[in-house]
Each structure stands twice: as C-alpha cells, then as structure tokens.
PDB file of C-alpha atoms in Angstrom:
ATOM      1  CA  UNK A   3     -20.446 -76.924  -9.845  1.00 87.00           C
ATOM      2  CA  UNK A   4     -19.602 -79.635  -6.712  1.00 93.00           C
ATOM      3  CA  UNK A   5     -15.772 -80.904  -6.990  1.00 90.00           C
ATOM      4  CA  UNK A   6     -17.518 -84.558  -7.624  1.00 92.00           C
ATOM      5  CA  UNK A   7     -19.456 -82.875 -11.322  1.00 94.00           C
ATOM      6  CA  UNK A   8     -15.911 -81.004 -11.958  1.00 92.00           C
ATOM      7  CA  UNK A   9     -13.712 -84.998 -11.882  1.00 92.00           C
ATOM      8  CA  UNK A  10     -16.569 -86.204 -13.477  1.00 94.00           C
ATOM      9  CA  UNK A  11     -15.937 -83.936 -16.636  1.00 95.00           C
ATOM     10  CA  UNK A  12     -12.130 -83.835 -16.379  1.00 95.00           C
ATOM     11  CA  UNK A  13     -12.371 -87.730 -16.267  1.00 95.00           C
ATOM     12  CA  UNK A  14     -14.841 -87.505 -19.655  1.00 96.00           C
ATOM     13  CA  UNK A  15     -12.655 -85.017 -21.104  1.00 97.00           C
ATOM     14  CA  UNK A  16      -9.256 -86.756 -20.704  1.00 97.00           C
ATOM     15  CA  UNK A  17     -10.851 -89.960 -22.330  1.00 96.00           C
ATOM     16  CA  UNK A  18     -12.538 -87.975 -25.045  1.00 97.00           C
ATOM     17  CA  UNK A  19      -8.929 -86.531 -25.747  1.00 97.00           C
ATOM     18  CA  UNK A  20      -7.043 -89.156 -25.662  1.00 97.00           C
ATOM     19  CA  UNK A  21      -9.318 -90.846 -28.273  1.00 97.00           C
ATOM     20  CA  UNK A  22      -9.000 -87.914 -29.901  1.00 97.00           C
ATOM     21  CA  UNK A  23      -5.094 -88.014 -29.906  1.00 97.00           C
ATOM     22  CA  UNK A  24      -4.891 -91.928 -30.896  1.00 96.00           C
ATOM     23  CA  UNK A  25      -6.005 -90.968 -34.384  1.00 97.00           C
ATOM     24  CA  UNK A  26      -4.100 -88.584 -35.448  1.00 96.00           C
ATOM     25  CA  UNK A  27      -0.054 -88.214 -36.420  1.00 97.00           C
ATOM     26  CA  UNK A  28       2.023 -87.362 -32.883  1.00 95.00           C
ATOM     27  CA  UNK A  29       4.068 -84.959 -35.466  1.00 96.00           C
ATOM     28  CA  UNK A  30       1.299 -82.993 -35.916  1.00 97.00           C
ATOM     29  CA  UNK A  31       0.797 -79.612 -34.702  1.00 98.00           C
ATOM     30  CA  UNK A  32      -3.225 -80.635 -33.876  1.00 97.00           C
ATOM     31  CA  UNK A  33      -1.269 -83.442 -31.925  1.00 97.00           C
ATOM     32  CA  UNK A  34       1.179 -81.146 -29.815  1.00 97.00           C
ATOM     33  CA  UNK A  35      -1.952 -78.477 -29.068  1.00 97.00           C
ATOM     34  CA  UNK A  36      -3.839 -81.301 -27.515  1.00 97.00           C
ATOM     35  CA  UNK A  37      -1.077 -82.795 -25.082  1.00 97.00           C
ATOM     36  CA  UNK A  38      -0.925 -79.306 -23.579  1.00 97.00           C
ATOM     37  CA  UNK A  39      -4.491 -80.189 -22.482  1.00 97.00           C
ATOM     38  CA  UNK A  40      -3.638 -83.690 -22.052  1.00 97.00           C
ATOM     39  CA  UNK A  41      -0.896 -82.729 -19.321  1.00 96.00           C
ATOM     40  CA  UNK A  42      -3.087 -80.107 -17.604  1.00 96.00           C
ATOM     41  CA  UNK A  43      -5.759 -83.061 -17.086  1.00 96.00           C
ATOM     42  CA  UNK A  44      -3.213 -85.223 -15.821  1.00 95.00           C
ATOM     43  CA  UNK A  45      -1.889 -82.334 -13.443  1.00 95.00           C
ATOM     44  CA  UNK A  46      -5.668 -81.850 -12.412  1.00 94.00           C
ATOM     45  CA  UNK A  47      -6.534 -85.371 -11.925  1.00 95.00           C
ATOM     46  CA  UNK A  48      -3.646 -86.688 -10.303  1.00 95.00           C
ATOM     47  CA  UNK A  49      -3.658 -83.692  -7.962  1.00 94.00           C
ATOM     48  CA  UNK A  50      -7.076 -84.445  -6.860  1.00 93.00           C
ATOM     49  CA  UNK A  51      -6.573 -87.905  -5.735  1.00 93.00           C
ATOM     50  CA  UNK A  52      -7.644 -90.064  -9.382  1.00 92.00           C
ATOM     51  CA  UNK A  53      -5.270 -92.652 -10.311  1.00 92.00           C
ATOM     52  CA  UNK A  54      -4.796 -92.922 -14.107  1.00 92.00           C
ATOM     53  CA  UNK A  55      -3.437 -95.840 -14.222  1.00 91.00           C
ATOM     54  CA  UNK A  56      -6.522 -97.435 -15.823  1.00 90.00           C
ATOM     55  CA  UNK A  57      -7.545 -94.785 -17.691  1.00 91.00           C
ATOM     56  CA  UNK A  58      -4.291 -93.384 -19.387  1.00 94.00           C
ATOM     57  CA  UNK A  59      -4.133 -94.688 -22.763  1.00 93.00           C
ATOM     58  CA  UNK A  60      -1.597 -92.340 -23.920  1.00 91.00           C
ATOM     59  CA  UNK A  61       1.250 -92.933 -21.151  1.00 82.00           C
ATOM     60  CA  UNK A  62       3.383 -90.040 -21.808  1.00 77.00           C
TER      61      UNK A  62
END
C-alpha cells in the first residue's frame, strides 16, 4: 500500500467515524471507544501533513 492509498483511507475513515460519533450519546461507552480511534486519526493525519481544519466535525 503507497502512503497516498494509506491518507486516502485514514481520510475515509476519520469521516466515516466522526459520522459515526455525531449520532450517538458522548456519555456513552460506544462514544469514548471511538475517540480513541478518533485521536489516533488525528495524530496520523496531522503528522503526515493533512490539515483538518475542513474536515473535523468533531473539534475535540
């Protein structure tokens, strides 16, 4: 897998998840499991150059 198809999914992924997250209580323990993943994504994306500005919806 090129570093280009790896953003590519991370990008999808974080999106997907943060959809994901919207719908559900942020007391929840389904909630708190996913914004382990949502910070690794964050780690991952901002590390590798993509600004989230546009595409965090969550903003924590």
């Amino acid at each position: 897998m090129t570093e280009g198809e790896m953003l590519k999914l991370s990008v999808e992924e974080f999106s997907r998840l943060q959809q994901y997250m919207r719908l559900i209580e942020k007391d929840s323990e389904a909630y708190k499991a996913m914004k382990i993943r949502y910070i690794e994504l964050r780690v991952i994306l901002s590390s590798s150059g993509i600004n989230l500005t546009e595409l965090d919806m969550i903003k924590e």
